[in-house]
Amino acid sequence: MKKTAKFGGSSVANSTQIKKVCDIVLNDKEICAVVVSAPGKRYSNDIKVTDLLIDLYEKYRNKDPKYKEQLENIIKRYEEIVLDLKLDEKLLDDFRLILNKYLDEIDDSFYLENAIKSCGEDFNARLIAKYISSLGYKCSYLSPKEAGILVEHTINEPIILEETYNNIKRFKDDDRLFIIPGFYAISPQGKIITFQRGGSDITGSIVARGLECDIYENFTDMSYIYTAHPNLIDNPKPITNITYREMRELSYNGFEIFQEDAVAPLLKNNIKIQVKNTNDPNNGGTIIETKRNNIKENPIIGISNVGDFLAFNITEYLMNKQVGYINKLLDIFEYQHIPVEHIPTGIDSLSILIRKKYITSEFQMQNIINTIKTNFDFDEFEIIDDLSAIAIVGEGLKNIMTQTLYKISKTFDEENIKLEAIIQGASNNSLFVFIKKENEKLAIQKLYKEFFN
Ligand code: ASP
């Protein structure tokens, strides 16, 4: 059995946590590679190192001389760790040098931002590798460049290049324990490209697949993935087994514990993911795999929410007879690089549902509205901009669809919550319920009660 273990920000936030990580890793001979995040929050209103780095970049870009102070704040975070772990303080000079080198030498603002952001995980991996080596173990820092983690940079998200897996495979039979920084990869031109936030999970998946591991252990500060977000429901039921497909639907829809794109690299090779707690490694755990055996007992596995959707609703008499109507409308969004997520339709009406985060300015919004107004001869056009989508997810949903729809309608009727749209994916694994954002919390709590109590 071979494992890759990934540790999130809270697991590597300070020297106490890092020692726990090393304990876990050094007591499990099956772990052959460790992927680490940047130091996260040490207490609730602390700032993650990645956020400090983003601020450093912003200050530098805006020619704010305070960037130097911010750079030193970042070094201080590592200084605390380096001193506690009794490592050579020269490491801190190396970190300072790397940051200054990027600031001095990278002219392009996009690449500079990416390079600066990558330092959080990079410095952490370097110092953890040094610490484990100082304890007398055979351990090496392995950078994404050396490992060959390659991505194509696109306007939206980086795309992992297939050759990455063969590149990593070169290290498969090495007897060293590798410590690899998460969150970033390298473009074929040698530039540092970061993944989206929470992207160390993706690095962990890539490494687990490249090294042909059986299990990808993902350590966070939670013992399980839960049936609903613990911020919304008191003591939600834990999930012990969940399928990749279910996880994908849930993580895409607001389950922050596992980055949504991290499932993809594992699917082909059937690598199991085990979500565990660094502070309680011998207990709990959610296993994510191809199939689960408890679909009959637990047809629905979780309820999750994402706020911030907006709908463009258009009504036009005889819309159904116009060839290419939807295409013409979608072109407007494609042109603006905005992914359209759902398109519920009637005979003479349709709704385009997109995530609010993709509209980056008022100007862009006006542009879309004006283009629609100029190119369509609609009877009615309205924008609803405060929608929340709630996803009800489970591989067994298809067997209880009528009952589920009944429960949703009953709950919303009792609570006087207006249903703006309801969408069933073709896979029948999920139902999306769109309501006004102001009703989101109440809706989740009531639905949770209906489905899990
Ligand atoms: N450090 C990055 C973030 O804060 C990536 C990660 O932790 O996975 O989003």
Coordinates of N, CA and C in Angstrom, one line a residue, residues 64-251:
D64 N 3.4 51.0 -3.1 CA 3.3 51.4 -1.7 C 4.6 50.9 -1.0
P65 N 5.4 51.8 -0.5 CA 6.6 51.4 0.2 C 6.4 50.4 1.3
K66 N 5.2 50.3 1.8 CA 4.9 49.4 2.9 C 5.1 48.0 2.5
Y67 N 5.3 47.7 1.2 CA 5.5 46.3 0.8 C 6.7 45.7 1.6
K68 N 7.7 46.5 1.9 CA 8.9 46.0 2.5 C 8.5 45.5 3.9
E69 N 7.7 46.2 4.6 CA 7.2 45.8 5.9 C 6.4 44.5 5.8
Q70 N 5.6 44.4 4.8 CA 4.8 43.2 4.6 C 5.7 42.0 4.3
L71 N 6.8 42.2 3.6 CA 7.7 41.2 3.3 C 8.4 40.7 4.6
E72 N 8.7 41.6 5.4 CA 9.3 41.2 6.7 C 8.3 40.5 7.6
N73 N 7.0 40.9 7.5 CA 6.0 40.2 8.3 C 5.9 38.7 7.9
I74 N 6.0 38.5 6.6 CA 6.0 37.1 6.1 C 7.2 36.3 6.6
I75 N 8.4 37.0 6.5 CA 9.6 36.3 7.0 C 9.4 36.0 8.5
K76 N 8.8 36.9 9.2 CA 8.6 36.7 10.7 C 7.7 35.4 11.0
R77 N 6.7 35.2 10.1 CA 5.9 34.0 10.3 C 6.8 32.7 10.2
Y78 N 7.7 32.8 9.3 CA 8.6 31.6 9.1 C 9.7 31.6 10.2
E79 N 10.1 32.8 10.6 CA 11.1 32.9 11.7 C 10.7 32.1 12.9
E80 N 9.4 32.4 13.3 CA 8.9 31.7 14.5 C 9.0 30.2 14.3
I81 N 8.6 29.7 13.2 CA 8.7 28.2 12.9 C 10.1 27.7 12.9
V82 N 11.0 28.4 12.2 CA 12.4 28.0 12.0 C 13.1 27.9 13.4
L83 N 12.8 29.0 14.2 CA 13.5 29.0 15.5 C 12.9 27.9 16.4
D84 N 11.6 27.7 16.4 CA 11.0 26.6 17.3 C 11.5 25.2 16.9
L85 N 11.7 25.1 15.6 CA 12.1 23.7 15.1 C 13.7 23.6 15.1
K86 N 14.3 24.7 15.6 CA 15.8 24.7 15.8 C 16.5 24.4 14.4
L87 N 16.0 25.1 13.4 CA 16.6 25.0 12.1 C 17.6 26.1 11.9
D88 N 18.4 26.0 10.9 CA 19.4 27.0 10.6 C 18.7 28.3 10.1
E89 N 19.0 29.4 10.8 CA 18.3 30.7 10.5 C 18.7 31.2 9.1
K90 N 19.7 30.6 8.5 CA 20.1 31.0 7.1 C 18.9 30.8 6.1
L91 N 18.1 29.8 6.5 CA 16.9 29.5 5.7 C 16.1 30.8 5.4
L92 N 16.0 31.7 6.5 CA 15.2 32.9 6.4 C 15.8 33.8 5.4
D93 N 17.2 33.9 5.3 CA 17.8 34.7 4.3 C 17.5 34.2 2.9
D94 N 17.5 32.9 2.8 CA 17.1 32.3 1.5 C 15.7 32.7 1.1
F95 N 14.8 32.7 2.0 CA 13.4 33.0 1.7 C 13.3 34.5 1.3
R96 N 14.0 35.4 2.0 CA 14.0 36.8 1.7 C 14.6 37.0 0.3
L97 N 15.6 36.3 0.0 CA 16.3 36.4 -1.3 C 15.3 36.0 -2.4
I98 N 14.6 34.9 -2.2 CA 13.7 34.4 -3.3 C 12.6 35.5 -3.5
L99 N 12.0 36.0 -2.4 CA 10.9 37.0 -2.6 C 11.5 38.2 -3.3
N100 N 12.6 38.7 -2.9 CA 13.2 39.9 -3.5 C 13.6 39.7 -5.0
K101 N 14.0 38.5 -5.3 CA 14.4 38.1 -6.6 C 13.2 38.2 -7.6
Y102 N 12.1 37.6 -7.1 CA 10.9 37.6 -7.9 C 10.4 39.1 -8.1
L103 N 10.4 39.9 -7.0 CA 10.0 41.3 -7.2 C 10.9 42.0 -8.1
D104 N 12.2 41.8 -8.1 CA 13.1 42.5 -8.9 C 13.1 42.0 -10.4
E105 N 12.9 40.7 -10.6 CA 13.2 40.2 -11.9 C 12.0 39.9 -12.8
I106 N 10.8 39.7 -12.1 CA 9.6 39.4 -13.0 C 8.8 40.6 -13.3
D107 N 8.8 41.0 -14.6 CA 8.2 42.2 -15.1 C 6.7 42.1 -15.2
D108 N 6.3 40.9 -15.7 CA 4.9 40.7 -16.0 C 4.1 40.6 -14.7
S109 N 3.0 41.4 -14.6 CA 2.4 41.4 -13.3 C 1.7 40.1 -13.0
F110 N 1.1 39.4 -14.0 CA 0.4 38.1 -13.8 C 1.4 37.1 -13.3
Y111 N 2.6 37.0 -13.9 CA 3.6 36.0 -13.5 C 4.2 36.4 -12.1
L112 N 4.3 37.7 -11.9 CA 4.8 38.1 -10.6 C 3.9 37.7 -9.5
E113 N 2.6 37.9 -9.7 CA 1.6 37.6 -8.7 C 1.6 36.1 -8.4
N114 N 1.7 35.3 -9.4 CA 1.7 33.9 -9.3 C 2.9 33.4 -8.5
A115 N 4.1 34.0 -8.9 CA 5.3 33.6 -8.2 C 5.3 33.9 -6.8
I116 N 4.8 35.1 -6.5 CA 4.8 35.6 -5.0 C 3.9 34.6 -4.2
K117 N 2.7 34.4 -4.8 CA 1.7 33.5 -4.1 C 2.2 32.1 -3.8
S118 N 3.1 31.6 -4.7 CA 3.6 30.3 -4.6 C 4.5 30.1 -3.4
C119 N 5.1 31.2 -2.9 CA 6.1 31.2 -1.9 C 5.6 30.6 -0.6
G120 N 4.4 30.8 -0.2 CA 3.8 30.3 1.0 C 4.0 28.8 1.2
E121 N 3.7 28.0 0.1 CA 3.8 26.6 0.2 C 5.3 26.2 0.0
D122 N 6.0 27.0 -0.9 CA 7.3 26.6 -1.2 C 8.2 26.7 0.0
F123 N 8.1 27.8 0.7 CA 9.0 27.9 1.9 C 8.6 26.9 3.0
N124 N 7.4 26.6 3.1 CA 7.0 25.6 4.1 C 7.5 24.2 3.7
A125 N 7.5 23.8 2.5 CA 8.0 22.5 2.0 C 9.5 22.5 2.3
R126 N 10.2 23.5 2.0 CA 11.6 23.6 2.2 C 12.0 23.3 3.7
L127 N 11.3 24.1 4.5 CA 11.7 24.0 6.0 C 11.2 22.6 6.6
I128 N 10.1 22.1 6.1 CA 9.6 20.8 6.7 C 10.6 19.7 6.3
A129 N 11.0 19.8 5.0 CA 12.0 18.8 4.5 C 13.3 18.8 5.3
K130 N 13.7 20.1 5.6 CA 15.0 20.3 6.4 C 14.7 19.7 7.8
Y131 N 13.6 19.9 8.4 CA 13.3 19.5 9.8 C 13.3 17.9 9.8
I132 N 12.6 17.3 8.9 CA 12.6 15.8 8.9 C 14.0 15.3 8.7
S133 N 14.8 15.9 7.8 CA 16.2 15.4 7.6 C 16.9 15.6 8.9
S134 N 16.7 16.7 9.6 CA 17.4 16.9 10.9 C 17.1 15.9 11.9
L135 N 16.0 15.2 11.7 CA 15.6 14.1 12.7 C 16.3 12.8 12.3
G136 N 17.0 12.8 11.2 CA 17.8 11.7 10.7 C 17.1 10.8 9.7
Y137 N 16.0 11.3 9.1 CA 15.3 10.5 8.0 C 15.8 11.0 6.6
K138 N 15.6 10.0 5.7 CA 16.0 10.3 4.3 C 14.8 11.1 3.7
C139 N 15.0 12.4 3.5 CA 13.9 13.2 3.1 C 14.4 14.3 2.2
S140 N 13.6 14.6 1.1 CA 14.0 15.7 0.2 C 12.9 16.6 -0.1
Y141 N 13.2 17.9 -0.3 CA 12.2 18.8 -0.8 C 12.2 18.6 -2.3
L142 N 11.0 18.5 -2.9 CA 10.9 18.3 -4.3 C 10.0 19.4 -4.9
S143 N 10.6 20.3 -5.7 CA 9.8 21.4 -6.2 C 8.9 20.9 -7.4
P144 N 7.8 21.6 -7.7 CA 7.0 21.2 -8.8 C 7.8 21.2 -10.1
K145 N 8.9 22.1 -10.2 CA 9.7 22.1 -11.4 C 10.5 20.8 -11.6
E146 N 11.1 20.4 -10.5 CA 11.9 19.1 -10.5 C 10.9 18.0 -10.8
A147 N 9.8 18.0 -10.1 CA 8.8 16.9 -10.2 C 8.2 16.9 -11.6
G148 N 8.2 18.0 -12.3 CA 7.6 18.1 -13.6 C 6.1 18.2 -13.6
I149 N 5.6 19.0 -12.6 CA 4.1 19.3 -12.6 C 3.8 20.4 -13.5
L150 N 3.3 20.1 -14.7 CA 3.2 21.0 -15.8 C 1.7 21.4 -16.0
V151 N 1.5 22.7 -16.2 CA 0.1 23.1 -16.6 C 0.1 24.1 -17.7
E152 N -1.0 24.1 -18.4 CA -1.2 25.0 -19.5 C -2.0 26.2 -18.9
H153 N -1.5 27.4 -19.1 CA -2.2 28.5 -18.4 C -3.4 28.9 -19.4
T154 N -4.6 29.0 -18.8 CA -5.8 29.4 -19.6 C -6.4 30.6 -18.9
I155 N -7.3 31.3 -19.6 CA -7.9 32.5 -19.0 C -8.6 32.2 -17.7
N156 N -9.2 31.0 -17.6 CA -9.9 30.6 -16.4 C -9.0 29.9 -15.4
E157 N -8.9 28.6 -15.6 CA -8.1 27.8 -14.6 C -6.9 27.1 -15.4
P158 N -5.8 26.8 -14.7 CA -4.7 26.1 -15.3 C -5.2 24.6 -15.6
I159 N -4.7 24.1 -16.8 CA -5.1 22.8 -17.1 C -3.8 21.9 -17.0
I160 N -4.0 20.8 -16.2 CA -2.8 19.9 -16.0 C -2.4 19.2 -17.3
L161 N -1.2 19.2 -17.6 CA -0.7 18.5 -18.8 C -0.5 17.1 -18.5
E162 N -0.9 16.2 -19.4 CA -0.9 14.8 -19.2 C 0.5 14.2 -18.9
E163 N 1.6 14.8 -19.5 CA 2.9 14.3 -19.3 C 3.4 14.5 -17.8
T164 N 2.7 15.3 -17.1 CA 3.0 15.5 -15.6 C 3.1 14.1 -14.9
Y165 N 2.1 13.2 -15.2 CA 2.1 12.0 -14.4 C 3.3 11.1 -14.7
N166 N 3.8 11.1 -16.0 CA 5.0 10.3 -16.3 C 6.2 11.0 -15.7
N167 N 6.2 12.3 -15.6 CA 7.3 13.0 -15.0 C 7.5 12.6 -13.6
I168 N 6.3 12.6 -12.9 CA 6.4 12.3 -11.4 C 6.7 10.8 -11.2
K169 N 6.3 10.0 -12.1 CA 6.5 8.6 -12.0 C 8.0 8.2 -11.8
R170 N 8.9 9.1 -12.4 CA 10.3 8.9 -12.2 C 10.8 8.8 -10.8
F171 N 10.0 9.3 -9.9 CA 10.3 9.3 -8.4 C 9.7 8.1 -7.7
K172 N 9.0 7.3 -8.4 CA 8.1 6.3 -7.8 C 8.9 5.3 -6.9
D173 N 10.1 4.9 -7.4 CA 10.8 3.9 -6.6 C 11.9 4.4 -5.7
D174 N 11.9 5.7 -5.7 CA 12.9 6.4 -4.8 C 12.6 6.1 -3.3
D175 N 13.7 5.9 -2.5 CA 13.4 5.6 -1.1 C 13.3 6.8 -0.2
R176 N 13.5 8.0 -0.8 CA 13.4 9.2 0.0 C 11.9 9.6 0.2
L177 N 11.7 10.3 1.3 CA 10.4 10.8 1.6 C 10.4 12.2 1.0
F178 N 9.4 12.5 0.0 CA 9.4 13.8 -0.6 C 8.5 14.7 0.0
I179 N 8.9 15.9 0.2 CA 8.0 17.0 0.7 C 7.9 18.0 -0.5
I180 N 6.6 18.1 -0.9 CA 6.3 18.9 -2.1 C 5.4 20.0 -1.8
P181 N 5.8 21.2 -2.3 CA 4.8 22.4 -2.0 C 3.6 22.2 -2.9
G182 N 2.4 22.5 -2.3 CA 1.2 22.4 -3.0 C 0.9 23.7 -3.7
F183 N -0.2 23.8 -4.4 CA -0.8 25.1 -4.9 C -0.2 25.6 -6.2
Y184 N 1.0 25.1 -6.6 CA 1.4 25.7 -7.9 C 2.1 24.6 -8.8
A185 N 2.2 25.0 -10.0 CA 2.8 24.2 -11.0 C 3.6 25.0 -11.9
I186 N 4.1 24.5 -13.0 CA 5.0 25.2 -13.9 C 4.5 25.2 -15.3
S187 N 4.6 26.2 -16.0 CA 4.1 26.2 -17.4 C 5.2 25.6 -18.3
P188 N 4.9 25.2 -19.5 CA 6.0 24.6 -20.4 C 7.1 25.7 -20.6
Q189 N 6.7 27.0 -20.4 CA 7.8 28.0 -20.6 C 8.6 28.2 -19.3
G190 N 8.3 27.5 -18.3 CA 9.0 27.6 -17.0 C 8.5 28.6 -16.0
K191 N 7.3 29.1 -16.3 CA 6.8 30.1 -15.4 C 6.0 29.4 -14.3
I192 N 6.0 30.1 -13.1 CA 5.2 29.5 -12.0 C 3.7 29.9 -12.2
I193 N 2.8 28.9 -12.1 CA 1.4 29.2 -12.2 C 0.7 28.6 -11.0
T194 N 0.0 29.4 -10.2 CA -0.7 28.9 -9.1 C -2.1 28.4 -9.5
F195 N -2.6 27.4 -8.7 CA -4.0 26.9 -8.9 C -4.9 27.9 -8.2
Q196 N -6.2 27.7 -8.3 CA -7.1 28.5 -7.5 C -7.0 28.3 -6.0
R197 N -7.6 29.1 -5.2 CA -7.4 29.0 -3.8 C -7.8 27.6 -3.3
G198 N -7.1 27.1 -2.3 CA -7.3 25.8 -1.8 C -6.7 24.7 -2.8
G199 N -5.8 25.2 -3.7 CA -5.3 24.3 -4.8 C -4.2 23.3 -4.4
S200 N -3.8 23.3 -3.1 CA -2.8 22.3 -2.7 C -3.5 20.9 -2.8
D201 N -4.8 20.9 -2.6 CA -5.5 19.6 -2.8 C -5.2 19.0 -4.2
I202 N -5.2 19.9 -5.2 CA -5.0 19.5 -6.6 C -3.6 18.9 -6.7
T203 N -2.6 19.6 -6.1 CA -1.2 19.1 -6.2 C -1.2 17.7 -5.5
G204 N -1.9 17.5 -4.4 CA -1.9 16.2 -3.7 C -2.4 15.1 -4.7
S205 N -3.5 15.4 -5.4 CA -4.1 14.5 -6.3 C -3.1 14.1 -7.4
I206 N -2.5 15.1 -7.9 CA -1.6 14.9 -9.1 C -0.4 14.0 -8.6
V207 N 0.1 14.3 -7.4 CA 1.3 13.5 -6.9 C 0.8 12.1 -6.6
A208 N -0.4 11.9 -6.0 CA -0.8 10.6 -5.7 C -1.0 9.7 -7.0
R209 N -1.5 10.4 -8.0 CA -1.6 9.6 -9.3 C -0.3 9.4 -9.9
G210 N 0.6 10.4 -9.9 CA 1.9 10.2 -10.6 C 2.7 9.1 -9.9
L211 N 2.6 9.1 -8.6 CA 3.4 8.1 -7.8 C 2.7 6.7 -7.7
E212 N 1.6 6.6 -8.4 CA 0.7 5.4 -8.4 C 0.4 4.9 -7.0
C213 N -0.1 5.9 -6.2 CA -0.5 5.5 -4.8 C -1.9 4.9 -4.8
D214 N -2.1 4.1 -3.7 CA -3.5 3.5 -3.6 C -4.4 4.5 -2.9
I215 N -3.8 5.3 -2.0 CA -4.6 6.2 -1.2 C -4.0 7.6 -1.2
Y216 N -4.9 8.6 -1.2 CA -4.5 10.0 -1.1 C -5.1 10.4 0.2
E217 N -4.3 10.6 1.3 CA -4.8 11.1 2.5 C -4.7 12.6 2.6
N218 N -5.9 13.2 2.9 CA -6.0 14.6 2.9 C -6.3 15.1 4.3
F219 N -5.3 15.7 4.9 CA -5.4 16.1 6.3 C -5.9 17.5 6.5
T220 N -6.9 17.7 7.3 CA -7.4 19.1 7.5 C -7.6 19.2 9.1
D221 N -8.4 20.1 9.5 CA -8.7 20.2 10.9 C -10.1 19.7 11.2
M222 N -10.6 18.9 10.3 CA -12.0 18.3 10.6 C -11.8 16.8 10.5
S223 N -12.6 16.0 11.3 CA -12.4 14.6 11.3 C -13.2 13.9 10.1
Y224 N -14.2 14.6 9.6 CA -15.0 14.1 8.5 C -15.4 15.1 7.5
I225 N -15.9 14.7 6.4 CA -16.8 15.6 5.6 C -18.2 15.4 6.2
Y226 N -18.9 16.4 6.3 CA -20.2 16.3 6.9 C -21.4 16.5 5.9
T227 N -22.6 16.0 6.4 CA -23.7 16.0 5.5 C -24.2 17.5 5.2
A228 N -23.8 18.4 6.0 CA -24.1 19.8 5.8 C -23.0 20.7 6.4
H229 N -22.9 21.9 6.0 CA -21.8 22.7 6.5 C -22.0 23.0 8.0
P230 N -20.9 22.7 8.9 CA -21.1 22.8 10.3 C -21.3 24.3 10.7
N231 N -21.1 25.2 9.8 CA -21.5 26.6 10.2 C -23.0 26.9 10.1
L232 N -23.7 26.0 9.4 CA -25.1 26.2 9.3 C -25.9 25.3 10.2
I233 N -25.4 24.1 10.4 CA -26.1 23.1 11.2 C -25.3 22.7 12.4
D234 N -25.9 22.6 13.5 CA -25.2 22.1 14.7 C -25.0 20.6 14.6
N235 N -23.8 20.2 14.8 CA -23.4 18.8 14.8 C -24.0 18.0 13.6
P236 N -23.7 18.4 12.4 CA -24.2 17.7 11.3 C -23.7 16.2 11.3
K237 N -24.4 15.3 10.7 CA -24.0 13.9 10.7 C -22.7 13.8 9.8
P238 N -21.7 13.0 10.3 CA -20.5 12.8 9.5 C -20.8 11.9 8.3
I239 N -20.0 12.0 7.3 CA -20.1 11.1 6.1 C -18.9 10.1 6.2
T240 N -19.1 8.8 6.2 CA -17.9 7.9 6.3 C -17.5 7.5 4.9
N241 N -18.5 7.3 4.0 CA -18.2 6.9 2.6 C -19.0 7.8 1.6
I242 N -18.3 8.2 0.6 CA -18.9 9.1 -0.4 C -18.3 8.8 -1.7
T243 N -19.0 8.9 -2.8 CA -18.4 8.6 -4.1 C -17.8 9.8 -4.7
Y244 N -16.9 9.6 -5.6 CA -16.2 10.8 -6.3 C -17.3 11.7 -6.9
R245 N -18.3 11.1 -7.5 CA -19.3 11.9 -8.2 C -20.0 12.8 -7.1
E246 N -20.4 12.2 -6.0 CA -21.1 12.9 -5.0 C -20.2 14.1 -4.4
M247 N -18.9 13.7 -4.2 CA -18.0 14.6 -3.7 C -17.8 15.8 -4.6
R248 N -17.7 15.5 -5.9 CA -17.5 16.5 -6.9 C -18.7 17.5 -6.8
E249 N -19.9 17.0 -6.7 CA -21.1 17.8 -6.7 C -21.1 18.7 -5.4
L250 N -20.7 18.0 -4.3 CA -20.7 18.8 -3.1 C -19.6 19.8 -3.0
S251 N -18.4 19.4 -3.4 CA -17.3 20.4 -3.3 C -17.5 21.5 -4.3

